[in-house]
Coordinates of C-alpha atoms (C1' of nucleotides) in Angstrom, one line a residue:
Chain A
X11 CA 0.0 0.0 -0.4
X12 CA 3.0 2.3 -0.2
X13 CA 3.4 5.1 -2.5
X14 CA -0.5 5.7 -2.5
X15 CA -2.0 8.5 -1.3
X16 CA -4.8 10.6 -0.9
X17 CA -7.9 11.4 -3.3
X18 CA -10.7 14.1 -2.0
X19 CA -13.4 14.9 -4.3
X20 CA -14.1 18.4 -5.1
X21 CA -16.4 18.7 -2.5
X22 CA -14.4 20.4 -0.2
X23 CA -15.2 21.7 2.7
X24 CA -14.6 25.6 3.0
X25 CA -11.4 26.7 4.7
X26 CA -10.1 22.9 4.2
X27 CA -7.5 22.2 1.9
X28 CA -7.8 20.1 -0.8
X29 CA -6.2 16.7 -0.7
X30 CA -5.1 14.7 -3.5
X31 CA -2.8 12.1 -4.8
X32 CA 0.6 13.0 -5.5
X33 CA 1.3 9.6 -7.1
X34 CA -0.9 8.1 -8.8
X35 CA -4.8 8.7 -9.7
X36 CA -7.2 7.3 -7.3
X37 CA -8.0 3.7 -8.4
X38 CA -10.5 2.5 -5.9
X39 CA -12.0 5.7 -4.9
X40 CA -15.9 5.3 -2.9
X41 CA -18.5 7.8 -2.9
X42 CA -19.7 8.2 0.5
X43 CA -21.2 10.8 2.1
X44 CA -20.7 13.8 -0.3
X45 CA -16.9 12.1 0.0
X46 CA -15.1 10.7 -2.9
X47 CA -12.0 9.1 -0.9
X48 CA -9.1 7.4 -1.7
X49 CA -7.3 6.7 1.6
X50 CA -4.6 4.8 2.4
X51 CA -1.3 4.7 5.1
X52 CA 1.6 7.1 5.3
X53 CA 4.5 5.2 3.8
X54 CA 7.1 3.9 6.0
X55 CA 9.6 6.4 5.3
X56 CA 7.0 8.9 6.1
X57 CA 5.9 7.6 9.2
X58 CA 9.2 7.2 10.0
X59 CA 10.5 11.1 9.3
X60 CA 7.1 11.8 11.1
X61 CA 8.1 10.0 14.2
X62 CA 11.3 11.2 14.7
X63 CA 10.0 14.7 14.2
X64 CA 7.4 13.8 16.8
X65 CA 10.1 12.7 19.1
X66 CA 11.8 16.1 19.2
X67 CA 8.4 18.1 19.6
X68 CA 5.2 16.7 19.7
X69 CA 3.8 20.3 18.0
X70 CA 4.7 21.3 15.0
X71 CA 5.9 24.8 14.2
X72 CA 4.3 26.3 11.3
X73 CA 7.3 26.7 9.4
X74 CA 8.2 23.5 10.2
X75 CA 5.0 22.1 9.4
X76 CA 5.4 23.3 5.7
X77 CA 9.0 22.5 5.5
X78 CA 8.0 18.6 6.8
X79 CA 5.2 18.8 4.1
X80 CA 7.3 19.6 1.6
X81 CA 10.0 16.9 2.5
X82 CA 7.9 14.4 2.7
X83 CA 5.2 15.5 -0.6
X84 CA 2.2 15.7 2.0
X85 CA -0.2 18.7 2.9
X86 CA 0.8 20.3 5.4
X87 CA -2.7 19.9 6.8
X88 CA -2.2 16.3 6.5
X89 CA 1.2 16.6 8.9
X90 CA -1.0 18.8 11.2
X91 CA -3.5 16.3 11.3
X92 CA -1.2 13.4 11.8
X93 CA 0.1 15.5 14.8
X94 CA -3.1 16.1 16.2
X95 CA -3.9 12.3 16.0
X96 CA -0.3 11.4 17.5
X97 CA -0.7 13.7 20.5
X98 CA -4.1 11.8 20.7
X99 CA -2.2 8.1 20.5
X100 CA 0.2 9.3 23.1
X101 CA -2.4 10.5 25.5
X102 CA -4.2 7.6 25.5
X103 CA -0.8 5.0 26.0
X104 CA 0.0 7.5 28.3
X105 CA -3.5 6.7 30.5
X106 CA -2.8 3.3 29.7
X107 CA 0.2 3.2 31.6
X108 CA -0.5 4.9 34.3
X109 CA -3.5 2.8 34.8
X110 CA -1.3 -0.3 34.6
X111 CA 0.7 1.4 37.3
X112 CA -2.1 2.2 39.5
X113 CA -3.9 -1.8 38.8
X114 CA -0.3 -2.7 40.0
X115 CA 0.0 -1.0 43.0
X116 CA -3.3 -1.6 44.2
X117 CA -3.5 -5.8 43.7
X118 CA 0.6 -5.6 45.7
X119 CA -1.5 -3.8 48.5
X120 CA -4.2 -6.1 48.0
X121 CA -2.3 -9.1 48.7
X122 CA -0.5 -7.5 51.5
X123 CA -3.9 -6.2 53.3
X124 CA -4.9 -11.0 52.7
X125 CA -2.2 -12.2 54.0
X126 CA -2.1 -9.8 57.4
X127 CA -5.7 -10.6 57.5
X128 CA -4.8 -13.7 57.7
X129 CA -1.8 -13.1 60.1
X130 CA -3.5 -11.5 62.3
X131 CA -6.8 -14.5 62.3
X132 CA -3.5 -16.5 63.5
X133 CA -2.4 -14.2 66.2
X134 CA -6.0 -14.1 67.5
X135 CA -6.3 -17.5 67.6
X136 CA -2.9 -18.1 69.3
X137 CA -4.0 -15.4 71.5
X138 CA -7.1 -17.1 72.7
X139 CA -5.1 -20.7 73.3
X140 CA -2.5 -18.5 75.5
X141 CA -5.4 -17.0 77.5
X142 CA -7.1 -20.3 77.8
X143 CA -3.5 -21.8 79.4
X144 CA -3.6 -18.9 81.4
X145 CA -6.9 -20.0 83.0
X146 CA -6.0 -23.2 83.3
X147 CA -2.6 -22.4 85.0
X148 CA -3.6 -20.0 87.4
X149 CA -7.4 -21.0 87.8
X150 CA -8.3 -19.3 90.9
X151 CA -6.1 -15.9 90.6
X152 CA -7.5 -13.1 90.5
X153 CA -6.2 -12.3 87.5
X154 CA -6.6 -14.8 85.7
X155 CA -10.0 -14.1 86.3
X156 CA -9.2 -10.7 84.9
X157 CA -8.6 -12.7 81.6
X158 CA -11.5 -14.3 81.9
X159 CA -13.4 -13.7 78.3
X160 CA -10.9 -11.8 76.6
X161 CA -10.2 -14.8 74.8
X162 CA -13.1 -14.6 73.9
X163 CA -13.6 -11.5 73.0
X164 CA -10.5 -12.0 70.9
X165 CA -11.5 -15.0 68.9
X166 CA -14.0 -11.8 66.6
X167 CA -11.8 -9.6 64.4
X168 CA -13.6 -7.0 66.7
X169 CA -10.4 -7.4 69.0
X170 CA -12.1 -5.6 72.1
X171 CA -8.7 -5.7 74.8
X172 CA -7.7 -3.9 77.6
X173 CA -4.6 -2.4 78.6
X174 CA -3.7 -5.1 80.9
X175 CA -4.6 -8.1 78.4
X176 CA -2.4 -6.3 76.1
X177 CA 0.4 -5.8 79.1
X178 CA 0.5 -9.6 79.1
X179 CA 0.8 -10.3 75.8
X180 CA 3.5 -8.0 75.5
X181 CA 5.2 -9.4 78.1
X182 CA 4.4 -12.9 77.0
X183 CA 6.1 -11.8 73.3
X184 CA 9.4 -10.5 75.6
X185 CA 9.2 -13.6 77.2
X186 CA 9.5 -15.4 74.1
X187 CA 12.4 -13.4 72.5
X188 CA 14.6 -12.9 75.9
X189 CA 13.1 -16.0 77.9
X190 CA 14.1 -14.7 80.8
X191 CA 13.0 -11.5 80.6
X192 CA 10.8 -9.5 83.5
X193 CA 7.7 -9.1 83.0
X194 CA 6.4 -5.7 84.9
X195 CA 3.5 -7.5 85.8
X196 CA 5.3 -10.9 87.0
X197 CA 3.9 -10.4 90.6
X198 CA 0.6 -10.3 89.2
X199 CA 0.0 -12.9 86.8
X200 CA 3.3 -14.6 87.2
X201 CA 4.3 -14.9 83.3
X202 CA 8.1 -14.5 82.5
X203 CA 9.2 -15.7 86.2
X204 CA 11.3 -17.9 84.7
X205 CA 13.4 -18.9 81.5
X206 CA 11.6 -22.6 81.6
X207 CA 7.9 -20.6 81.7
X208 CA 9.5 -18.7 78.4
X209 CA 10.5 -21.7 77.3
X210 CA 7.6 -23.6 77.6
X211 CA 5.7 -21.1 76.4
X212 CA 7.7 -20.9 73.3
X213 CA 6.5 -24.8 72.5
X214 CA 3.4 -24.1 72.5
X215 CA 3.7 -21.6 70.0
X216 CA 5.0 -23.8 68.0
X217 CA 2.5 -25.9 69.0
X218 CA 0.2 -23.1 67.0
X219 CA 2.4 -23.1 63.9
X220 CA 2.4 -19.5 64.4
X221 CA 5.7 -17.6 63.6
X222 CA 6.4 -15.3 66.5
X223 CA 8.5 -13.2 64.4
X224 CA 5.3 -12.1 62.7
X225 CA 4.4 -10.4 66.1
X226 CA 7.1 -7.6 64.3
X227 CA 5.1 -7.4 61.1
X228 CA 2.0 -6.4 63.1
X229 CA 4.2 -3.4 64.3
X230 CA 5.0 -2.4 60.6
X231 CA 1.7 -2.8 59.5
X232 CA -0.9 -2.8 62.3
X233 CA -4.1 -0.2 60.3
X234 CA -6.3 -0.5 63.0
X235 CA -3.9 1.0 65.3
X236 CA -3.9 -1.9 67.7
X237 CA -0.8 -2.1 68.4
X238 CA -0.7 1.5 68.8
X239 CA -2.6 1.2 72.3
X240 CA -0.7 -1.7 73.1
X241 CA 2.6 0.1 72.6
X242 CA 1.2 3.3 74.3
X243 CA -0.9 1.6 76.9
X244 CA 0.4 2.7 80.7
X245 CA 1.3 -0.3 83.0
Chain B
dA8 C1' -8.0 50.3 26.5
dT9 C1' -11.8 47.2 25.3
dC10 C1' -14.8 45.9 21.7
dG11 C1' -16.3 43.2 18.2
dC12 C1' -15.2 39.8 14.2
dA13 C1' -12.0 36.6 11.7
dT14 C1' -8.4 33.5 11.9
dT15 C1' -5.9 29.9 13.6
dT16 C1' -4.4 25.8 17.2
dC17 C1' -5.9 22.1 19.6
dA18 C1' -8.4 18.2 22.2
dA19 C1' -11.9 15.1 22.5
dG20 C1' -15.1 12.5 19.8
dT21 C1' -16.6 10.4 15.5
dT22 C1' -16.8 8.7 10.9
dA23 C1' -14.8 5.9 7.1
dC24 C1' -11.4 3.3 5.1
dC25 C1' -8.1 0.0 5.1
dT26 C1' -5.7 -4.5 6.3
dC27 C1' -6.1 -9.0 8.6
dA28 C1' -7.5 -13.2 11.0
Chain C
dT23 C1' -15.5 -15.0 0.4
dT24 C1' -17.4 -12.8 4.3
dT25 C1' -17.0 -10.6 8.9
dG26 C1' -16.0 -8.1 12.8
dA27 C1' -11.7 -5.9 15.1
dG28 C1' -8.4 -2.5 15.4
dG29 C1' -5.5 0.7 13.9
dT30 C1' -5.3 5.5 11.5
dA31 C1' -6.5 9.2 8.6
dA32 C1' -9.5 12.7 8.7
dC33 C1' -13.3 15.0 9.7
dT34 C1' -16.6 18.0 13.2
dT35 C1' -17.4 20.9 17.3
dG36 C1' -16.3 23.5 20.6
dA37 C1' -13.0 26.3 22.9
dA38 C1' -9.3 29.1 23.4
dA39 C1' -5.4 32.3 22.2
dT40 C1' -4.1 36.1 18.5
dG41 C1' -3.9 40.0 15.8
dC42 C1' -6.6 43.6 13.6
dG43 C1' -9.5 47.8 12.9

DNA sequence: ATCGCATTTCAAGTTACCTCA
DNA sequence: TTTGAGGTAACTTGAAATGCG
């Protein structure tokens, strides 16, 4: 199809350039809506030249347009239209790319959110188990009474815990990490009294298959502010 | 200074043709 | 051979900018 160009009917709209063939007469002219059009694509060389011009500047000065038209054997009007269409294509490509980027970001965040949700569930289950265990170990203890019901509350997504429970959880975590770290509440709860106890709890956590390293992540990704509360709670 | 008009250019949307699977 | 989709040159429309009397 290279080499063929445009042939418009004499019925050219007022103020418009008449676009005509430079090399060949119209072979396949068709009549439609007052227009006789022999439309074909620009040649590879023409496109190449237009593209390289577009790379340097997306808008053409009138002088440059005329010069380019002369070089390529086209009408200045054709050059102008080509640049208009090219800008439109460029813009839609930009929008497409932006959409792609946004979608990728969204997908990443969504999958992060999902895995955090699962992790949260695991931790809540873990919390429940620990609460039950505390209750069993220190059944008559006043403090364990305080923990009563907390585990049940924690089974829902809507975690409703008080600072005491949070402090216990925090102590428990410290016990896991340091094995013998003393807890501010040790006199009341008895948790963290010895390295043995800490180790025992560690074994328990292994039993429920919840990695404690994930708690670290919680501090980073906590989205509902629970851990902020936990960390800032006074005890 | 500013108003009105003509002209030009642009973006956005549309039309019509061509190519190809 | 027909047909539908996709690409693209050219057109239409409305708005903004500019120049001139």
